[in-house]
């Protein structure tokens, strides 16, 4: 399947997910068994995107500051996210720390 | 309409850099800038677009890419259910068009405002103002990122800003024990499964994390 077809299918599927209740199912209540898992899509997916990106180097886990500066930089950025709730500050601190550690490495 | 735009304005601080960096990343990948930007028009959902580009770059099977992206976007079912009662009186054309621009942010600001304002006309334009501000920002910044693409040196490690944006979104989602469990299990399983064939690591992590959240909720309530 060509990449364009894959993207088109994802686009159509995403539109149908958004349309579901607004356009078709209306105001009928979503069953509780469906509501429960949906609440946890965001934390599960976001963590599944973040953790591999900041812990893996060439496919294996490396948490040392110089071997994998991304982990320490992300940990500090996570602390900023928790205390300040400010996306801009998270990006600035995370990137600055990464550059600093890469400079040391 | 302006009210909606004003409400999402502070959120653009997270959207704009993410869009730029997504564009740069897509342009530098084997997916290319053309299809990379097209995902902004066709899919219009940042995390799913990024996973799509990553998986296509890694040569994953079509079914894996589609399933992963749709699991990530399944949360829109919840938003659609939340907005349906407020959109009930809107004309059919509006109810077909408004979902296309539905995002986490448009849902969040609208559902809060709808608690205090019941005028259907105001509600319609408020949502559209917020959603279109986000849509326009996303189109402009991802396109700009694609154009900048090649000229951004790899040594800047700008790709690192993407996990940083997700981290900034993740932390506020850790509201309760089930949410924390979903994140820990989702993240750890995704790392453990990173080398699983067909690039199934992300979707396995996500599904295990969601299951963990449901189980912890059941046990603790």
Short mmCIF file of C-alpha atoms in Angstrom, two decimals:
data_model
loop_
_atom_site.label_atom_id
_atom_site.label_comp_id
_atom_site.label_asym_id
_atom_site.label_seq_id
_atom_site.Cartn_x
_atom_site.Cartn_y
_atom_site.Cartn_z
CA UNK A 1 0.00 0.00 0.00
CA UNK A 2 1.44 3.39 -0.89
CA UNK A 3 2.23 5.83 1.90
CA UNK A 4 -0.38 8.22 0.49
CA UNK A 5 -3.10 5.58 0.79
CA UNK A 6 -2.06 4.87 4.40
CA UNK A 7 -2.32 8.57 5.24
CA UNK A 8 -5.71 8.83 3.49
CA UNK A 9 -7.07 5.86 5.49
CA UNK A 10 -5.81 7.37 8.76
CA UNK A 11 -7.35 10.72 7.79
CA UNK A 12 -10.73 9.15 7.02
CA UNK A 13 -10.65 7.07 10.21
CA UNK A 14 -9.72 10.09 12.32
CA UNK A 15 -12.56 12.13 10.79
CA UNK A 16 -15.04 9.34 11.56
CA UNK A 17 -13.83 9.16 15.19
CA UNK A 18 -14.39 12.92 15.49
CA UNK A 19 -17.74 12.78 13.68
CA UNK A 20 -19.06 9.74 15.62
CA UNK A 21 -21.26 11.28 18.29
CA UNK A 22 -21.55 14.81 16.88
CA UNK A 23 -22.76 13.68 13.46
CA UNK A 24 -24.20 10.19 13.80
CA UNK A 25 -24.68 8.75 17.27
CA UNK A 26 -26.07 11.99 18.71
CA UNK A 27 -26.67 12.41 22.39
CA UNK A 28 -27.00 8.77 23.34
CA UNK A 29 -24.66 8.08 26.23
CA UNK A 30 -21.44 6.24 25.59
CA UNK A 31 -21.45 2.90 27.46
CA UNK A 32 -19.25 2.90 30.55
CA UNK A 33 -17.07 0.06 29.21
CA UNK A 34 -16.10 2.34 26.34
CA UNK A 35 -15.63 5.47 28.46
CA UNK A 36 -13.14 3.92 30.86
CA UNK A 37 -10.37 3.00 28.42
CA UNK A 38 -10.68 6.29 26.52
CA UNK A 39 -9.76 8.25 29.65
CA UNK A 40 -6.35 6.58 29.66
CA UNK A 41 -5.49 6.92 25.98
CA UNK A 42 -3.70 10.25 26.52
CA UNK A 43 -1.36 9.26 29.41
CA UNK A 44 -0.63 5.80 27.93
CA UNK A 45 0.07 7.03 24.40
CA UNK A 46 2.08 10.08 25.43
CA UNK A 47 4.28 8.03 27.78
CA UNK A 48 4.71 5.37 25.08
CA UNK A 49 5.92 8.11 22.72
CA UNK A 50 8.17 9.92 25.23
CA UNK A 51 9.92 7.16 27.15
CA UNK A 52 11.48 5.26 24.20
CA UNK A 53 12.55 8.59 22.65
CA UNK A 54 14.51 9.62 25.75
CA UNK A 55 15.83 6.29 27.09
CA UNK A 56 16.95 4.36 23.99
CA UNK A 57 20.22 4.82 22.14
CA UNK A 58 20.54 2.58 19.07
CA UNK A 59 17.87 0.26 20.44
CA UNK A 60 19.18 -0.29 23.98
CA UNK A 61 18.44 1.54 27.22
CA UNK A 62 21.11 4.05 28.28
CA UNK A 63 20.41 6.45 31.16
CA UNK A 64 23.96 7.78 31.70
CA UNK A 65 24.26 11.58 31.36
CA UNK A 66 27.04 11.49 28.78
CA UNK A 67 26.06 8.32 26.91
CA UNK A 68 22.47 9.58 26.56
CA UNK A 69 22.15 13.26 27.50
CA UNK A 70 18.51 13.20 26.36
CA UNK A 71 17.40 11.27 29.43
CA UNK A 72 18.77 13.75 31.99
CA UNK A 73 17.55 16.72 29.92
CA UNK A 74 14.07 15.17 29.69
CA UNK A 75 14.00 14.42 33.43
CA UNK A 76 14.76 18.07 34.21
CA UNK A 77 12.17 19.19 31.65
CA UNK A 78 9.62 16.88 33.28
CA UNK A 79 10.23 18.60 36.60
CA UNK A 80 9.64 21.98 34.93
CA UNK A 81 6.44 20.65 33.34
CA UNK A 82 5.23 19.54 36.76
CA UNK A 83 6.08 22.77 38.61
CA UNK A 84 5.36 25.42 35.98
CA UNK A 85 2.82 23.87 33.57
CA UNK A 86 4.35 25.95 30.80
CA UNK A 87 5.15 24.31 27.46
CA UNK A 88 7.56 27.07 26.41
CA UNK A 89 9.63 26.69 29.58
CA UNK A 90 9.73 22.91 29.15
CA UNK A 91 11.14 23.22 25.62
CA UNK A 92 13.66 25.93 26.54
CA UNK A 93 15.02 24.12 29.61
CA UNK A 94 15.10 20.72 27.91
CA UNK A 95 16.88 21.95 24.78
CA UNK A 96 19.35 24.13 26.73
CA UNK A 97 20.30 21.25 28.99
CA UNK A 98 20.70 18.88 26.04
CA UNK A 99 23.01 21.31 24.25
CA UNK A 100 25.01 21.82 27.45
CA UNK A 101 25.44 18.07 28.01
CA UNK A 102 26.28 17.49 24.34
CA UNK A 103 28.91 20.22 24.64
CA UNK A 104 30.42 18.42 27.63
CA UNK A 105 30.28 15.01 25.94
CA UNK B 1 -15.48 33.82 17.12
CA UNK B 2 -12.87 36.17 18.57
CA UNK B 3 -13.62 34.83 22.05
CA UNK B 4 -12.70 31.34 20.91
CA UNK B 5 -9.51 32.56 19.29
CA UNK B 6 -8.60 34.47 22.44
CA UNK B 7 -9.11 31.39 24.61
CA UNK B 8 -6.73 29.21 22.60
CA UNK B 9 -4.08 31.91 22.11
CA UNK B 10 -1.98 30.90 25.16
CA UNK B 11 -2.07 27.28 23.97
CA UNK B 12 -0.41 28.22 20.68
CA UNK B 13 2.89 28.40 22.56
CA UNK B 14 2.88 24.60 22.63
CA UNK B 15 1.36 24.13 19.19
CA UNK B 16 3.65 26.38 17.12
CA UNK B 17 7.04 24.85 18.05
CA UNK B 18 5.58 21.36 17.76
CA UNK B 19 4.28 22.18 14.26
CA UNK B 20 7.61 23.66 13.15
CA UNK B 21 9.59 20.71 14.42
CA UNK B 22 7.15 18.19 13.01
CA UNK B 23 7.62 19.83 9.59
CA UNK B 24 11.41 19.79 9.90
CA UNK B 25 11.35 16.13 10.98
CA UNK B 26 9.02 15.06 8.17
CA UNK B 27 11.05 16.90 5.53
CA UNK B 28 14.23 15.20 6.74
CA UNK B 29 12.67 11.72 6.75
CA UNK B 30 12.13 9.35 3.84
CA UNK B 31 8.43 10.32 3.93
CA UNK B 32 9.39 13.73 2.57
CA UNK B 33 8.02 17.24 2.93
CA UNK B 34 5.11 16.83 0.50
CA UNK B 35 3.39 13.91 2.18
CA UNK B 36 4.61 15.18 5.57
CA UNK B 37 2.72 18.44 5.11
CA UNK B 38 -0.27 16.63 3.57
CA UNK B 39 -0.76 14.79 6.87
CA UNK B 40 -1.52 18.20 8.44
CA UNK B 41 -4.43 18.66 6.02
CA UNK B 42 -5.60 15.05 5.89
CA UNK B 43 -5.08 13.84 9.48
CA UNK B 44 -4.70 17.12 11.44
CA UNK B 45 -3.66 15.52 14.75
CA UNK B 46 -0.06 16.12 15.84
CA UNK B 47 0.79 12.99 17.84
CA UNK B 48 -0.81 10.69 15.25
CA UNK B 49 0.95 12.53 12.40
CA UNK B 50 4.29 12.13 14.12
CA UNK B 51 3.76 8.41 14.79
CA UNK B 52 2.65 7.97 11.16
CA UNK B 53 5.80 9.62 9.81
CA UNK B 54 8.06 7.67 12.21
CA UNK B 55 6.47 4.31 11.35
CA UNK B 56 6.43 4.98 7.59
CA UNK B 57 10.10 6.00 7.79
CA UNK B 58 10.86 2.72 9.58
CA UNK B 59 9.11 0.82 6.79
CA UNK B 60 6.31 -0.56 8.95
CA UNK B 61 3.43 -2.51 7.46
CA UNK B 62 0.43 -0.39 6.46
CA UNK B 63 -1.85 -2.12 8.98
CA UNK B 64 0.52 -1.30 11.87
CA UNK B 65 0.75 2.38 10.90
CA UNK B 66 -3.02 2.69 10.54
CA UNK B 67 -3.80 0.84 13.79
CA UNK B 68 -1.26 2.86 15.79
CA UNK B 69 -2.50 6.22 14.49
CA UNK B 70 -6.15 5.33 15.10
CA UNK B 71 -5.47 4.14 18.67
CA UNK B 72 -3.75 7.48 19.35
CA UNK B 73 -6.78 9.30 17.91
CA UNK B 74 -9.38 7.16 19.69
CA UNK B 75 -9.59 9.89 22.34
CA UNK B 76 -11.58 11.95 19.82
CA UNK B 77 -14.52 9.57 20.38
CA UNK B 78 -14.63 10.89 23.94
CA UNK B 79 -14.49 14.52 22.78
CA UNK B 80 -17.19 13.89 20.17
CA UNK B 81 -19.45 12.36 22.82
CA UNK B 82 -18.80 15.33 25.12
CA UNK B 83 -19.66 17.92 22.46
CA UNK B 84 -22.61 16.10 20.83
CA UNK B 85 -25.24 17.45 23.23
CA UNK B 86 -24.02 21.03 22.73
CA UNK B 87 -23.91 20.70 18.94
CA UNK B 88 -27.35 19.05 18.81
CA UNK B 89 -29.26 22.06 17.41
CA UNK B 90 -26.62 23.00 14.83
CA UNK B 91 -27.55 22.58 11.13
CA UNK B 92 -26.33 19.33 9.53
CA UNK B 93 -23.65 21.04 7.45
CA UNK B 94 -22.08 22.46 10.60
CA UNK B 95 -22.22 19.10 12.34
CA UNK B 96 -20.36 17.54 9.42
CA UNK B 97 -17.70 20.26 9.20
CA UNK B 98 -16.97 21.09 12.85
CA UNK B 99 -15.60 17.61 13.70
CA UNK B 100 -12.82 17.97 11.09
CA UNK B 101 -11.18 20.71 13.18
CA UNK B 102 -11.73 18.97 16.54
CA UNK B 103 -8.58 18.90 18.70
CA UNK B 104 -7.68 18.35 22.36
CA UNK B 105 -7.40 22.11 22.83
CA UNK B 106 -10.61 23.08 20.99
CA UNK B 107 -12.52 20.51 23.04
CA UNK B 108 -10.98 21.67 26.33
CA UNK B 109 -11.75 25.40 25.93
CA UNK B 110 -15.24 24.84 24.46
CA UNK B 111 -16.50 22.40 27.06
CA UNK B 112 -15.50 24.85 29.82
CA UNK B 113 -17.13 27.85 28.11
CA UNK B 114 -20.33 25.90 27.36
CA UNK B 115 -20.94 25.54 31.09
CA UNK B 116 -21.65 29.26 31.31
CA UNK B 117 -23.06 30.12 27.85
CA UNK B 118 -26.02 28.32 26.28
CA UNK B 119 -26.73 30.49 23.19
CA UNK B 120 -26.28 28.02 20.28
CA UNK B 121 -25.08 30.70 17.88
CA UNK B 122 -22.40 31.89 20.28
CA UNK B 123 -21.37 28.31 21.01
CA UNK B 124 -20.97 27.52 17.31
CA UNK B 125 -18.79 30.54 16.59
CA UNK B 126 -16.79 30.20 19.78
CA UNK B 127 -15.79 26.64 18.87
CA UNK B 128 -15.08 27.60 15.27
CA UNK B 129 -12.93 30.57 16.33
CA UNK B 130 -10.80 28.45 18.64
CA UNK B 131 -10.58 25.44 16.35
CA UNK B 132 -9.73 27.47 13.23
CA UNK B 133 -7.04 29.42 15.10
CA UNK B 134 -5.41 26.12 16.01
CA UNK B 135 -5.92 24.71 12.50
CA UNK B 136 -4.35 27.76 10.84
CA UNK B 137 -1.42 27.82 13.27
CA UNK B 138 -0.79 24.11 12.64
CA UNK B 139 -0.94 24.48 8.82
CA UNK B 140 1.38 27.52 8.79
CA UNK B 141 3.94 26.13 11.24
CA UNK B 142 4.13 22.61 9.75
CA UNK B 143 4.49 24.11 6.25
CA UNK B 144 7.20 26.48 7.52
CA UNK B 145 8.97 23.52 9.12
CA UNK B 146 8.90 21.59 5.84
CA UNK B 147 10.34 24.61 4.00
CA UNK B 148 13.06 25.14 6.63
CA UNK B 149 13.62 21.38 6.75
CA UNK B 150 16.86 20.79 4.96
CA UNK B 151 18.55 23.95 6.26
CA UNK B 152 18.31 22.95 9.95
CA UNK B 153 21.57 21.23 10.98
CA UNK B 154 21.15 17.82 12.63
CA UNK B 155 23.65 18.90 15.31
CA UNK B 156 20.97 21.19 16.78
CA UNK B 157 19.06 18.05 17.84
CA UNK B 158 15.79 19.90 17.23
CA UNK B 159 14.00 16.54 17.02
CA UNK B 160 14.35 16.39 20.82
CA UNK B 161 11.74 19.16 21.12
CA UNK B 162 9.06 16.65 20.09
CA UNK B 163 9.37 14.38 23.15
CA UNK B 164 9.60 17.61 25.19
CA UNK B 165 6.22 18.79 23.86
CA UNK B 166 4.68 15.38 24.59
CA UNK B 167 6.20 15.50 28.07
CA UNK B 168 4.56 18.88 28.67
CA UNK B 169 1.23 17.35 27.62
CA UNK B 170 1.79 14.15 29.60
CA UNK B 171 2.46 15.68 33.02
CA UNK B 172 -0.97 17.38 33.41
CA UNK B 173 -2.60 14.08 32.33
CA UNK B 174 -1.17 12.40 35.45
CA UNK B 175 -4.16 13.48 37.54
CA UNK B 176 -4.89 10.33 39.54
CA UNK B 177 -3.54 6.86 40.30
CA UNK B 178 -5.06 5.17 37.22
CA UNK B 179 -3.61 7.90 34.99
CA UNK B 180 -0.16 7.48 36.52
CA UNK B 181 -0.40 3.69 36.13
CA UNK B 182 -1.42 4.07 32.48
CA UNK B 183 1.62 6.28 31.84
CA UNK B 184 4.16 4.11 33.68
CA UNK B 185 2.99 0.86 32.09
CA UNK B 186 2.55 2.47 28.65
CA UNK B 187 6.04 4.00 28.74
CA UNK B 188 7.91 1.02 30.19
CA UNK B 189 6.23 -1.52 27.90
CA UNK B 190 6.92 0.70 24.88
CA UNK B 191 10.63 0.75 25.82
CA UNK B 192 10.70 -3.02 26.45
CA UNK B 193 8.90 -3.67 23.16
CA UNK B 194 10.95 -1.18 21.14
CA UNK B 195 12.69 -3.94 19.20
CA UNK B 196 9.59 -6.05 18.59
CA UNK B 197 9.23 -6.76 14.89
CA UNK B 198 6.84 -4.79 12.65
CA UNK B 199 7.38 -1.71 14.93
CA UNK B 200 4.52 -2.80 17.15
CA UNK B 201 6.22 -1.33 20.26
CA UNK B 202 4.21 1.90 20.39
CA UNK B 203 0.81 0.29 19.97
CA UNK B 204 1.63 -2.55 22.42
CA UNK B 205 2.78 0.01 24.99
CA UNK B 206 -0.32 2.16 24.46
CA UNK B 207 -2.75 -0.77 24.77
CA UNK B 208 -1.01 -2.15 27.90
CA UNK B 209 -1.01 1.33 29.45
CA UNK B 210 -4.72 1.82 28.77
CA UNK B 211 -5.45 -1.61 30.28
CA UNK B 212 -3.38 -0.72 33.35
CA UNK B 213 -5.38 2.48 33.85
CA UNK B 214 -8.69 0.61 33.62
CA UNK B 215 -7.53 -2.10 36.04
CA UNK B 216 -6.23 0.38 38.63
CA UNK B 217 -9.48 2.36 38.38
CA UNK B 218 -11.48 -0.83 39.01
CA UNK B 219 -9.36 -1.85 41.98
CA UNK B 220 -9.32 1.57 43.66
CA UNK B 221 -12.98 2.53 43.23
#
